[in-house]
PDB file of C-alpha atoms in Angstrom:
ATOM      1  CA  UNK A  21      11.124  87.084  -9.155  1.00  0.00           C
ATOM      2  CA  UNK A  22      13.479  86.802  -5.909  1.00  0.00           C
ATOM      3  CA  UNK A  23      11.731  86.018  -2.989  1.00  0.00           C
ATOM      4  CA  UNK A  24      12.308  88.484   0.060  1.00  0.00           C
ATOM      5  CA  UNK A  25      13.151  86.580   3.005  1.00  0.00           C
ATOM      6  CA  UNK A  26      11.202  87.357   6.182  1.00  0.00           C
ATOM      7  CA  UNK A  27      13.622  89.292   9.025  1.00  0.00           C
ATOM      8  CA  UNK A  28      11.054  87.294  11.670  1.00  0.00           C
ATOM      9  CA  UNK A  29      12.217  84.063  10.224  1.00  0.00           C
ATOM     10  CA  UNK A  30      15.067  82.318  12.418  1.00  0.00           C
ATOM     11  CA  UNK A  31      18.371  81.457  10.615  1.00  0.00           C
ATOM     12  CA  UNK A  32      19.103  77.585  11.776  1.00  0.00           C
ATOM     13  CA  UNK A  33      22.873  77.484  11.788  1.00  0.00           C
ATOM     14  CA  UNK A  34      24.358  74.417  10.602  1.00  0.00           C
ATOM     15  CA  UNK A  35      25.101  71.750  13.249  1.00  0.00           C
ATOM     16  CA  UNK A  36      28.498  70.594  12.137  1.00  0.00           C
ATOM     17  CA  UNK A  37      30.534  67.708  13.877  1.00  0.00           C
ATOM     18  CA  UNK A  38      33.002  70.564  14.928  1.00  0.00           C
ATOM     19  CA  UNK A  39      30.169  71.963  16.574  1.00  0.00           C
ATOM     20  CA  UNK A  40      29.676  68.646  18.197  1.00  0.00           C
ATOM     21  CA  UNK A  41      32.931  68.167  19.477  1.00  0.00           C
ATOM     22  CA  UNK A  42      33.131  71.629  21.145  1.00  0.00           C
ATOM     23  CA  UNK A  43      29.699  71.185  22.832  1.00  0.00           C
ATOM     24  CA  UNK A  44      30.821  68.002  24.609  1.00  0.00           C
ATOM     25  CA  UNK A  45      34.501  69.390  25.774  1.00  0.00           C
ATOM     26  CA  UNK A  46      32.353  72.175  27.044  1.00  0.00           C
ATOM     27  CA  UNK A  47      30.204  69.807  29.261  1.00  0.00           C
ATOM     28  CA  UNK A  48      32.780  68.206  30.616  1.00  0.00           C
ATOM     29  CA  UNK A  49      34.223  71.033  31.672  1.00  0.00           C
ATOM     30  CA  UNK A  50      31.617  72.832  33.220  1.00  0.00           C
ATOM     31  CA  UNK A  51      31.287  69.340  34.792  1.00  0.00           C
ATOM     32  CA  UNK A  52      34.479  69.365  36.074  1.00  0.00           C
ATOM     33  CA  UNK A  53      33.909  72.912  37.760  1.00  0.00           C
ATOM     34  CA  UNK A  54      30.194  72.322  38.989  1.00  0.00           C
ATOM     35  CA  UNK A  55      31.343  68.513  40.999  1.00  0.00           C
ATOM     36  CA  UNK A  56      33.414  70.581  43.826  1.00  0.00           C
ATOM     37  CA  UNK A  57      31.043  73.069  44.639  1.00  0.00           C
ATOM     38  CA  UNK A  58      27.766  69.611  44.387  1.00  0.00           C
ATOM     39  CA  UNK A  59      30.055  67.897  46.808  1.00  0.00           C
ATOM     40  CA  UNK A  60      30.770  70.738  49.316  1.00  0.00           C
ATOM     41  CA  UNK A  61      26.700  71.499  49.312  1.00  0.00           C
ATOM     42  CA  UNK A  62      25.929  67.976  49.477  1.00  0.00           C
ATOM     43  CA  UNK A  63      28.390  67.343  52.897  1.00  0.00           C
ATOM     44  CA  UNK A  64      26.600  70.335  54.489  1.00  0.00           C
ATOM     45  CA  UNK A  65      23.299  68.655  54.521  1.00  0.00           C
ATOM     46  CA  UNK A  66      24.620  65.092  55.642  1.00  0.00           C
ATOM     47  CA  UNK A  67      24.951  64.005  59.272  1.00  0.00           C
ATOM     48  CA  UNK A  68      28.551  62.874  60.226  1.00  0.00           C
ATOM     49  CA  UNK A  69      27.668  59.139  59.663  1.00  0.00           C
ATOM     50  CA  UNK A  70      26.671  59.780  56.344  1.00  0.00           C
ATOM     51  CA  UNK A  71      29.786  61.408  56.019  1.00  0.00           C
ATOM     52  CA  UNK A  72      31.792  58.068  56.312  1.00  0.00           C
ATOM     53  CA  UNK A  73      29.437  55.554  55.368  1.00  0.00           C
ATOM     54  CA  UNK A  74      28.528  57.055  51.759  1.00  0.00           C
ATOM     55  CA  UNK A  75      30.227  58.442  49.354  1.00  0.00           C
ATOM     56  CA  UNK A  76      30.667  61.805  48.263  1.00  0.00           C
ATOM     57  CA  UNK A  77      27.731  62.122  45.572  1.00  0.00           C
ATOM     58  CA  UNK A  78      25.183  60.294  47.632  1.00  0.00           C
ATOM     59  CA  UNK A  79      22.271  62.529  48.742  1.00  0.00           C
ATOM     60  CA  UNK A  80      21.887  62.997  52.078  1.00  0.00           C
ATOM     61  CA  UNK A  81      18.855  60.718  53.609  1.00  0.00           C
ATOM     62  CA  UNK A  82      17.437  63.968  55.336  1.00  0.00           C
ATOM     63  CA  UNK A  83      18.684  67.902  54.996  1.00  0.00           C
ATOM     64  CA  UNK A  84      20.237  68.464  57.776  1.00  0.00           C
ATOM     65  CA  UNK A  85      20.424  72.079  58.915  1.00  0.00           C
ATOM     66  CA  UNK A  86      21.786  71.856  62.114  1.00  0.00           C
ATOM     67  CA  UNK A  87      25.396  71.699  60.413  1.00  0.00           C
ATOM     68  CA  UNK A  88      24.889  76.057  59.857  1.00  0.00           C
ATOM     69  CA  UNK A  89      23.702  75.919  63.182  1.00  0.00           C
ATOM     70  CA  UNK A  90      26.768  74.114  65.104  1.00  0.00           C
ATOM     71  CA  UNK A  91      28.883  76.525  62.328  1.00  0.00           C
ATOM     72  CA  UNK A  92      27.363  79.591  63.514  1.00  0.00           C
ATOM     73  CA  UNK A  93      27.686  78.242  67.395  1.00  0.00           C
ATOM     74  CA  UNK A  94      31.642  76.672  66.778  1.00  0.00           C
ATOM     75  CA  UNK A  95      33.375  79.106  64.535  1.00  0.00           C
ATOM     76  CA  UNK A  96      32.016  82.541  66.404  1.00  0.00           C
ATOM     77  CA  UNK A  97      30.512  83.435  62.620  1.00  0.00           C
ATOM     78  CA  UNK A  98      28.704  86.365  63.815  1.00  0.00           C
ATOM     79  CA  UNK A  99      32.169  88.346  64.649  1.00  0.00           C
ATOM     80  CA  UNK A 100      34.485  86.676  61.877  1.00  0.00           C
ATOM     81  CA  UNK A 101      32.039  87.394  59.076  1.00  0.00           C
ATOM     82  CA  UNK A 102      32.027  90.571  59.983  1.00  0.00           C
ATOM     83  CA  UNK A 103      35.461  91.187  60.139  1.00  0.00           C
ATOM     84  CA  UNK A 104      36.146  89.668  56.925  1.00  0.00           C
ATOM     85  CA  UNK A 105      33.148  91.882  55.388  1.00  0.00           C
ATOM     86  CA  UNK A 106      35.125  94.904  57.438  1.00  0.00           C
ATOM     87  CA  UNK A 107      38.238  94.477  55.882  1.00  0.00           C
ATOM     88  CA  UNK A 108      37.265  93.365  52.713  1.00  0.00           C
ATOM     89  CA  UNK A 109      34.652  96.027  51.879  1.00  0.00           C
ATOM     90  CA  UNK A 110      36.916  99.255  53.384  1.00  0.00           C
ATOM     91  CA  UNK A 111      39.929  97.728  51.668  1.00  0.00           C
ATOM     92  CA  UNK A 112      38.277  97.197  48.450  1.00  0.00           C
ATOM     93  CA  UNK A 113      36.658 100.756  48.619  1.00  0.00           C
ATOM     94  CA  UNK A 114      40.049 102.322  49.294  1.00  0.00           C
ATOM     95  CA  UNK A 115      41.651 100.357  46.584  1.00  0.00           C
ATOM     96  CA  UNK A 116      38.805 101.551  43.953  1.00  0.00           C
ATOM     97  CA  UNK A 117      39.446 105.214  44.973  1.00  0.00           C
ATOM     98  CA  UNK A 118      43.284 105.197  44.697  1.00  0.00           C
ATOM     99  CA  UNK A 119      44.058 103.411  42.006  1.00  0.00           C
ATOM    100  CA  UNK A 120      41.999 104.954  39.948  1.00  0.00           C
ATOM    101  CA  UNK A 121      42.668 108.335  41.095  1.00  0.00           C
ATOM    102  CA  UNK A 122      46.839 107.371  40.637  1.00  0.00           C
ATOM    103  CA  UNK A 123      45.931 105.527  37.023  1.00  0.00           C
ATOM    104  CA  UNK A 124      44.647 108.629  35.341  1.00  0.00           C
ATOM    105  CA  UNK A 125      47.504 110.908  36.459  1.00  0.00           C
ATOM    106  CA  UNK A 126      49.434 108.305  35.460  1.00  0.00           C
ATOM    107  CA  UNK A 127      47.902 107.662  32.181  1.00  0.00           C
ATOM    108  CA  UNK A 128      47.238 111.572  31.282  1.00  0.00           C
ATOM    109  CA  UNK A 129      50.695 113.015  32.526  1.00  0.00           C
ATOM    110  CA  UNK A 130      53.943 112.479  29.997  1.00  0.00           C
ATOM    111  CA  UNK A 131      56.761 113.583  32.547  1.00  0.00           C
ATOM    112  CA  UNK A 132      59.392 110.944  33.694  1.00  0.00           C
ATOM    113  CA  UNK A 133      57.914 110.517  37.048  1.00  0.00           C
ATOM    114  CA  UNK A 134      55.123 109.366  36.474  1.00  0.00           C
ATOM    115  CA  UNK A 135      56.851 106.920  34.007  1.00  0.00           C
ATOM    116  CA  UNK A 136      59.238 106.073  36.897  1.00  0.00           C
ATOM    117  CA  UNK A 137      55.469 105.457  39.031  1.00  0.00           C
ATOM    118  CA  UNK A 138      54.265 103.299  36.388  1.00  0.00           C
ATOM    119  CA  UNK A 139      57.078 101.248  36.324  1.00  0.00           C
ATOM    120  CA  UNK A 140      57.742 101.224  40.019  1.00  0.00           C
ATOM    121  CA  UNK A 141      53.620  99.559  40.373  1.00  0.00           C
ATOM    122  CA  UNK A 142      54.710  96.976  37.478  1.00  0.00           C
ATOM    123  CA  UNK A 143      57.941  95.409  39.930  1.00  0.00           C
ATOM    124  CA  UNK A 144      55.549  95.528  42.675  1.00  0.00           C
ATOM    125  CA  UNK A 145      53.592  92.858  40.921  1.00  0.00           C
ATOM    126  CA  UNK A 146      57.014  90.721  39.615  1.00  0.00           C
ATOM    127  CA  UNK A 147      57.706  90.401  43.498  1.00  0.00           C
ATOM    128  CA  UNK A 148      56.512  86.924  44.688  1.00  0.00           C
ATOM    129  CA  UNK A 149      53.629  87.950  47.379  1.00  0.00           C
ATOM    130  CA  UNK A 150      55.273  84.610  49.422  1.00  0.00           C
ATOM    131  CA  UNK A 151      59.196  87.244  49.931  1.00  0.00           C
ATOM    132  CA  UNK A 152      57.306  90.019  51.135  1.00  0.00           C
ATOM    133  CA  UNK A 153      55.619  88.079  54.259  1.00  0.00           C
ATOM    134  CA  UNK A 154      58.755  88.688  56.508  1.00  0.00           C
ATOM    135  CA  UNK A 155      59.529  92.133  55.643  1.00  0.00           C
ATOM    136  CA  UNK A 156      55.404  93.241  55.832  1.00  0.00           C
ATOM    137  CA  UNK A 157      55.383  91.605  59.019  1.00  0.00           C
ATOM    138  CA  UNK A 158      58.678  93.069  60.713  1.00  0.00           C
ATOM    139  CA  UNK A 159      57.455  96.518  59.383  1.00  0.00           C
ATOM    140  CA  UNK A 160      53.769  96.190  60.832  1.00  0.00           C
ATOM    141  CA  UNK A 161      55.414  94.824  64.497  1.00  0.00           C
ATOM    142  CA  UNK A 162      57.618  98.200  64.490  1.00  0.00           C
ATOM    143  CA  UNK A 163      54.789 100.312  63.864  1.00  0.00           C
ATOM    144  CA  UNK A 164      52.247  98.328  66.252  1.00  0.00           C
ATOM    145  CA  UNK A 165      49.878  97.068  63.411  1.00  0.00           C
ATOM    146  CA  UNK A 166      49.799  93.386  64.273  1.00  0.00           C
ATOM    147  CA  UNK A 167      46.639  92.208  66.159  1.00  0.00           C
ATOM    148  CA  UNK A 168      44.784  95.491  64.637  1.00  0.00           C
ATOM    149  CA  UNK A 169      41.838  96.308  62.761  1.00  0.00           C
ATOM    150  CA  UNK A 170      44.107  99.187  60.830  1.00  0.00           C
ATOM    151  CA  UNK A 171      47.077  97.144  60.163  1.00  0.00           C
ATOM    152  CA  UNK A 172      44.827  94.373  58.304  1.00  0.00           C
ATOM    153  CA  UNK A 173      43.850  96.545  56.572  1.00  0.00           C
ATOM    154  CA  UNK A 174      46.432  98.843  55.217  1.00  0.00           C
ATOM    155  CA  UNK A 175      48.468  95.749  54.442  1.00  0.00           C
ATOM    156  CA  UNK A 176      45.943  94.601  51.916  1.00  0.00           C
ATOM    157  CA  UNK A 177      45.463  97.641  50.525  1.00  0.00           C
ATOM    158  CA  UNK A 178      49.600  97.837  50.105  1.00  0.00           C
ATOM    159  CA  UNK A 179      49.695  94.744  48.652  1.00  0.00           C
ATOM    160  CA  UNK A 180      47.351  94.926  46.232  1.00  0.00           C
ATOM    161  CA  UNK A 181      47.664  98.549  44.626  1.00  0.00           C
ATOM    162  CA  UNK A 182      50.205  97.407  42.503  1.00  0.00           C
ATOM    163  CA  UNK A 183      47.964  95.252  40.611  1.00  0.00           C
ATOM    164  CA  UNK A 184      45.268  97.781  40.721  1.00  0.00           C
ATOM    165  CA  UNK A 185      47.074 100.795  39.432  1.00  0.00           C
ATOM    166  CA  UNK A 186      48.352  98.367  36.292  1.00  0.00           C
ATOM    167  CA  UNK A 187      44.610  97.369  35.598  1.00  0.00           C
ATOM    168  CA  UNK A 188      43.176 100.897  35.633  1.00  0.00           C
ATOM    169  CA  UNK A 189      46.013 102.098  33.778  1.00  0.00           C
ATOM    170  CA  UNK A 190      45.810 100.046  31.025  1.00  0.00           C
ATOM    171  CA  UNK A 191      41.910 100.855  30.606  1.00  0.00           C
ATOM    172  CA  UNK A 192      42.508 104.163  31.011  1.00  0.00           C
ATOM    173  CA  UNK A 193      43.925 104.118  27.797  1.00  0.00           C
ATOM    174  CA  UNK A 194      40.338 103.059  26.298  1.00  0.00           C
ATOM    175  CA  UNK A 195      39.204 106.627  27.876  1.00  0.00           C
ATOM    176  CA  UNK A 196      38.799 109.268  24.968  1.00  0.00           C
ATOM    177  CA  UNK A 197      40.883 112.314  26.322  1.00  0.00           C
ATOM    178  CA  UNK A 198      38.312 114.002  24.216  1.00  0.00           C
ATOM    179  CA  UNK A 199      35.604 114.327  26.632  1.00  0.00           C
ATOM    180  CA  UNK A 200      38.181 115.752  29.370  1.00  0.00           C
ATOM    181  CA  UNK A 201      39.069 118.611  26.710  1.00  0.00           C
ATOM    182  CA  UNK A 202      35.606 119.257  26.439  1.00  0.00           C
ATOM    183  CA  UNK A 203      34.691 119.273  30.197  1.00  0.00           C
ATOM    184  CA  UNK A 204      37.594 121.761  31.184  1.00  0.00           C
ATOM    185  CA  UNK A 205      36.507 124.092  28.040  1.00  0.00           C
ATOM    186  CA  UNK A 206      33.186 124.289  29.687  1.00  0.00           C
ATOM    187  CA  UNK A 207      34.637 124.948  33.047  1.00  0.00           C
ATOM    188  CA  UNK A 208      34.866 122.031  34.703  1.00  0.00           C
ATOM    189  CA  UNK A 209      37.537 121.726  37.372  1.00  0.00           C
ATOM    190  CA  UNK A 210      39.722 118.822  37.383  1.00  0.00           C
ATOM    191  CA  UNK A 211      38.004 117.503  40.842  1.00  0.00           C
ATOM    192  CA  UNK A 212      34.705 117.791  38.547  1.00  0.00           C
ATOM    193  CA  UNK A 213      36.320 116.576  35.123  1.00  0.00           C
ATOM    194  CA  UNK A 214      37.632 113.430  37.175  1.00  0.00           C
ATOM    195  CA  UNK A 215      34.187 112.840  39.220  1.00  0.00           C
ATOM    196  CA  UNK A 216      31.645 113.700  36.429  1.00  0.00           C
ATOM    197  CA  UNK A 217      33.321 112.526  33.319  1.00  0.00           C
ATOM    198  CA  UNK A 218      36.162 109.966  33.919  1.00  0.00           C
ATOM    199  CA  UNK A 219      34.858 108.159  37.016  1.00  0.00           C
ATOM    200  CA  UNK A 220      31.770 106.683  35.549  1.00  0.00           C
ATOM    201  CA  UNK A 221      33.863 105.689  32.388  1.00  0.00           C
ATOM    202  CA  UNK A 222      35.746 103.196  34.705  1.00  0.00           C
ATOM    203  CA  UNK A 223      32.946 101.156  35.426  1.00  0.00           C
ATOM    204  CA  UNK A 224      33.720  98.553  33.652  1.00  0.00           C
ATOM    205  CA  UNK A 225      37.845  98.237  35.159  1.00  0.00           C
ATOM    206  CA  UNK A 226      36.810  99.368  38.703  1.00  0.00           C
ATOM    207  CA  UNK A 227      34.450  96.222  38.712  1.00  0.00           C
ATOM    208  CA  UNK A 228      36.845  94.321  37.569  1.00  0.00           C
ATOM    209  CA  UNK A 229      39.178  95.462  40.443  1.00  0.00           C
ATOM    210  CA  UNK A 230      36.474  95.333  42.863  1.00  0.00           C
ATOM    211  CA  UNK A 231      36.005  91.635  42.588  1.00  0.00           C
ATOM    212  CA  UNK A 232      39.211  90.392  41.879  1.00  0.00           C
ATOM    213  CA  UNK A 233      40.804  92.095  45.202  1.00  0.00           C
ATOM    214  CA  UNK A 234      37.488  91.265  47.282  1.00  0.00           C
ATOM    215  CA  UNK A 235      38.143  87.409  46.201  1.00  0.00           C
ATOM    216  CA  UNK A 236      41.822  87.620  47.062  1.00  0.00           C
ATOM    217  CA  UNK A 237      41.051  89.494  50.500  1.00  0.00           C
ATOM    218  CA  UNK A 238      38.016  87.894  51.870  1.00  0.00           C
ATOM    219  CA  UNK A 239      39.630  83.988  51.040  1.00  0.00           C
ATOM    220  CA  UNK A 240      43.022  85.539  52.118  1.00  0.00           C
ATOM    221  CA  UNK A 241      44.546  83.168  55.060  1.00  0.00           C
ATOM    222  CA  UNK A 242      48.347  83.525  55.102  1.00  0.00           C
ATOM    223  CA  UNK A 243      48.158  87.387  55.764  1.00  0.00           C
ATOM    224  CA  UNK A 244      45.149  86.860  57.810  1.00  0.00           C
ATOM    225  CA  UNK A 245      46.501  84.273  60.011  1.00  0.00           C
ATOM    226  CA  UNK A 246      50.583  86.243  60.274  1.00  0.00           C
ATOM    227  CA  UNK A 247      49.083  89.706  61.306  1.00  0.00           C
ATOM    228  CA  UNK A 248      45.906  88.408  63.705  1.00  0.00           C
ATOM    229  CA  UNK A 249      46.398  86.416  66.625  1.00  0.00           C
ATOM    230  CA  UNK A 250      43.648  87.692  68.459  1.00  0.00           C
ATOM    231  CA  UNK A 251      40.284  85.476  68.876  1.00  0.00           C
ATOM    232  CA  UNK A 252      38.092  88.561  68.376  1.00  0.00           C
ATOM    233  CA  UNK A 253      39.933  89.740  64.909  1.00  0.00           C
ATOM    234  CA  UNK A 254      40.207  86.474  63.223  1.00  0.00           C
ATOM    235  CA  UNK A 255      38.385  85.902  59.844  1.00  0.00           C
ATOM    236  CA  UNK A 256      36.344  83.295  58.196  1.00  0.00           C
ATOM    237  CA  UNK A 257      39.543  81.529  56.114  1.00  0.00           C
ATOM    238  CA  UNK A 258      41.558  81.421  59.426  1.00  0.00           C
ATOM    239  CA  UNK A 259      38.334  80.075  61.492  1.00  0.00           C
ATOM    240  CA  UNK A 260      37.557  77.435  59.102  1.00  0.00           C
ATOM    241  CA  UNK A 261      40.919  75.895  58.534  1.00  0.00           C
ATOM    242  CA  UNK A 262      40.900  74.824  62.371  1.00  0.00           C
ATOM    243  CA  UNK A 263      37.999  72.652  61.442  1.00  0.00           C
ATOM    244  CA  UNK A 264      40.449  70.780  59.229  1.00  0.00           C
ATOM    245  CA  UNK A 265      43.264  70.275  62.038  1.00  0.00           C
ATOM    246  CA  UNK A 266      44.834  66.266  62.437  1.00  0.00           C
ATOM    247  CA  UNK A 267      42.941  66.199  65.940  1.00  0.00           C
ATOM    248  CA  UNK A 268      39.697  67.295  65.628  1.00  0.00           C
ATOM    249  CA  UNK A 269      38.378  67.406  61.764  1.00  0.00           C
ATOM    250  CA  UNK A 270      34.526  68.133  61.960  1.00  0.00           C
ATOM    251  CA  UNK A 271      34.108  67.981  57.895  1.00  0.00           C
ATOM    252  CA  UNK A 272      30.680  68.566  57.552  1.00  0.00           C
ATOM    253  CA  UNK A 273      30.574  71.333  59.884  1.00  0.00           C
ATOM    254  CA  UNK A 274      33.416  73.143  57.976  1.00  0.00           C
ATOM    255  CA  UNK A 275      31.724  72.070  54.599  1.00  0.00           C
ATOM    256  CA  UNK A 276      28.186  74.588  56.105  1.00  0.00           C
ATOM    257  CA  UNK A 277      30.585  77.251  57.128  1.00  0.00           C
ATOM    258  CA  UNK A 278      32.490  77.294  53.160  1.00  0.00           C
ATOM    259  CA  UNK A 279      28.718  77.851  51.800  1.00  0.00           C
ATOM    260  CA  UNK A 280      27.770  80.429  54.274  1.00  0.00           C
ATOM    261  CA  UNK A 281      31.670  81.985  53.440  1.00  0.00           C
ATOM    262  CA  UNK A 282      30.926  81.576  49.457  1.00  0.00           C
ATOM    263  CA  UNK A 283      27.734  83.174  49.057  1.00  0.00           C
ATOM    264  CA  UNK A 284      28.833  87.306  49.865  1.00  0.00           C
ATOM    265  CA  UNK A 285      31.561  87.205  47.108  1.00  0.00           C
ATOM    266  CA  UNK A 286      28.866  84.649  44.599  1.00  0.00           C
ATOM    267  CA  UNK A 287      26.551  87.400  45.312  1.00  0.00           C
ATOM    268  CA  UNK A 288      28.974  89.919  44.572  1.00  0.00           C
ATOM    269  CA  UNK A 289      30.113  88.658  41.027  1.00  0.00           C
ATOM    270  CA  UNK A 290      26.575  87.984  40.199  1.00  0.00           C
ATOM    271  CA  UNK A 291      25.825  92.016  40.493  1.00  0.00           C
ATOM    272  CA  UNK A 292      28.993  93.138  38.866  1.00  0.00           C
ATOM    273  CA  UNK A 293      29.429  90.220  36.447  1.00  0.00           C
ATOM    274  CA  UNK A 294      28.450  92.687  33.245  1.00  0.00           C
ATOM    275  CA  UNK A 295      30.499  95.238  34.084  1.00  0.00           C
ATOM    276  CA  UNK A 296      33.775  92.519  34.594  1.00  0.00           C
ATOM    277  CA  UNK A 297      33.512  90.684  31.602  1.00  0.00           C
ATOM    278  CA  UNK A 298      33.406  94.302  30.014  1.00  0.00           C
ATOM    279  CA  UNK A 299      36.337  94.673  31.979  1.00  0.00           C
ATOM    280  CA  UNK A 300      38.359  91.385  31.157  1.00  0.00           C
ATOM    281  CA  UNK A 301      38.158  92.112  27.510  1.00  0.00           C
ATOM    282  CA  UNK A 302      38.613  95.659  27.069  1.00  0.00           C
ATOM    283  CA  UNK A 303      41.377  96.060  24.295  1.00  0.00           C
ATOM    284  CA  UNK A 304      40.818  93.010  22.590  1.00  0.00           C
ATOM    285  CA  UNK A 305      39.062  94.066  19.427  1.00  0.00           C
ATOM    286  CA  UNK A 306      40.512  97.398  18.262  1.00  0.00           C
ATOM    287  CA  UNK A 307      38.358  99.398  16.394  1.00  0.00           C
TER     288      UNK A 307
END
């Protein structure tokens, strides 16, 4: 008689040299990734002798936490973290709303303009970012959005929809247009249909937008540093990068003020990071 095997029993999957192989590449690699960010901790505890008398995976003698302090104190982190949260966060929000918004007309309308749209958002991302610094900047001096709060702000926002309308369009195409038939034949308006019925279904993409643009904005420091001059507006990129001038380099200071910089956006990703890998790979299997 054939013996029934047990659900509760655990299947040991054989461990083939293959298997082997991959685990150790893997290792190394996370390895590879996880020694940058050990280091940059590690300098934010030491003192600056320990800085140039050890090397750069010797633990410091003593945790020093007067390195945050002197970053707080030196760097004015109080006002530049919270203009980099400022711009960041409203351009972010902005970004979610439009594109979105502009991706399901885009994606639910068949008329030639909104294929010439598409198509238009899609050379807006072939455009090297680097040939549209002089032009963004002569356009924001005409209109008086240098040294600005506003003209930060919109600029991010206009350089980034591009790639925001091409991600939501493409998952918009995962969206059954099913469920927007059904919502108008029970009366739904299309304010409503959109809010109620395709909004939450871009979860998964408007994460994924979220934290791509709010790691490109709040680490941003060529657009930062060409449209702020003033002390008051700077941001936490700009800030830092002076600690890393020829004259005065004050390494373990700047290494404190990178971890206090890092953890908003690690915090971030850690709270969206289901809904973005959902995102990422969206499309992939067919089904």
């Amino acid at each position: 008689m054939k013996k029934i095997k047990d659900p509760s029993e655990k299947t040991c999957i054989p461990y083939t040299k293959s298997t082997l192989i991959t685990q150790i590449l893997m290792t190394i690699v996370a390895a590879v990734f996880i020694l940058p960010i050990f280091v940059v901790f590690n300098y934010s505890f030491k003192t600056k002798k320990e800085l140039y008398l050890t090397n750069a995976l010797t633990l410091p003698s003593s945790i020093q936490f007067e390195n945050y302090k002197k970053a707080f104190e030196k760097l004015n982190l109080a006002t530049t973290f919270t203009n980099t949260f400022l711009y960041t966060a409203i351009a972010v929000l902005v970004l979610a709303i439009l594109c979105s918004a502009t991706a399901w007309a885009i994606a639910r309308s068949k008329g030639k303009f909104f294929k010439f749209c598409y198509i238009y958002f899609i050379i807006g991302i072939l455009i090297p970012f680097q040939a549209l610094f002089l032009p963004i900047y002569i356009i924001g001096a005409n209109l008086n959005l240098t040294n600005t709060r506003f003209g930060i702000i919109f600029m991010y926002i206009a350089t980034a929809i591009s790639f925001g309308v091409f991600l939501m369009t493409s998952f918009m195409s995962t969206v059954p247009i099913e469920l927007e038939e059904a919502a108008r034949i029970d009366g739904c308006s299309v304010i409503r249909t959109y809010f109620t019925v395709v909004l939450p279904l871009l979860k998964p993409a408007m994460a994924t937008l979220i934290i791509m643009q709010a790691f490109q904005i709040w680490n941003d420091y060529m657009l930062a540093s060409l449209y702020v001059i003033k002390k008051e507006l700077k941001t936490l990129t700009v800030v830092i990068q002076s600690l890393f001038s020829a004259q005065a380099s004050d390494y373990t200071t700047a290494m404190a003020a990178i971890v206090i910089s890092v953890m908003p956006i690690a915090i971030l990703f850690l709270s969206l990071q289901k809904y973005f890998i959902k995102g990422m790979t969206v499309g992939a299997v067919k089904g």
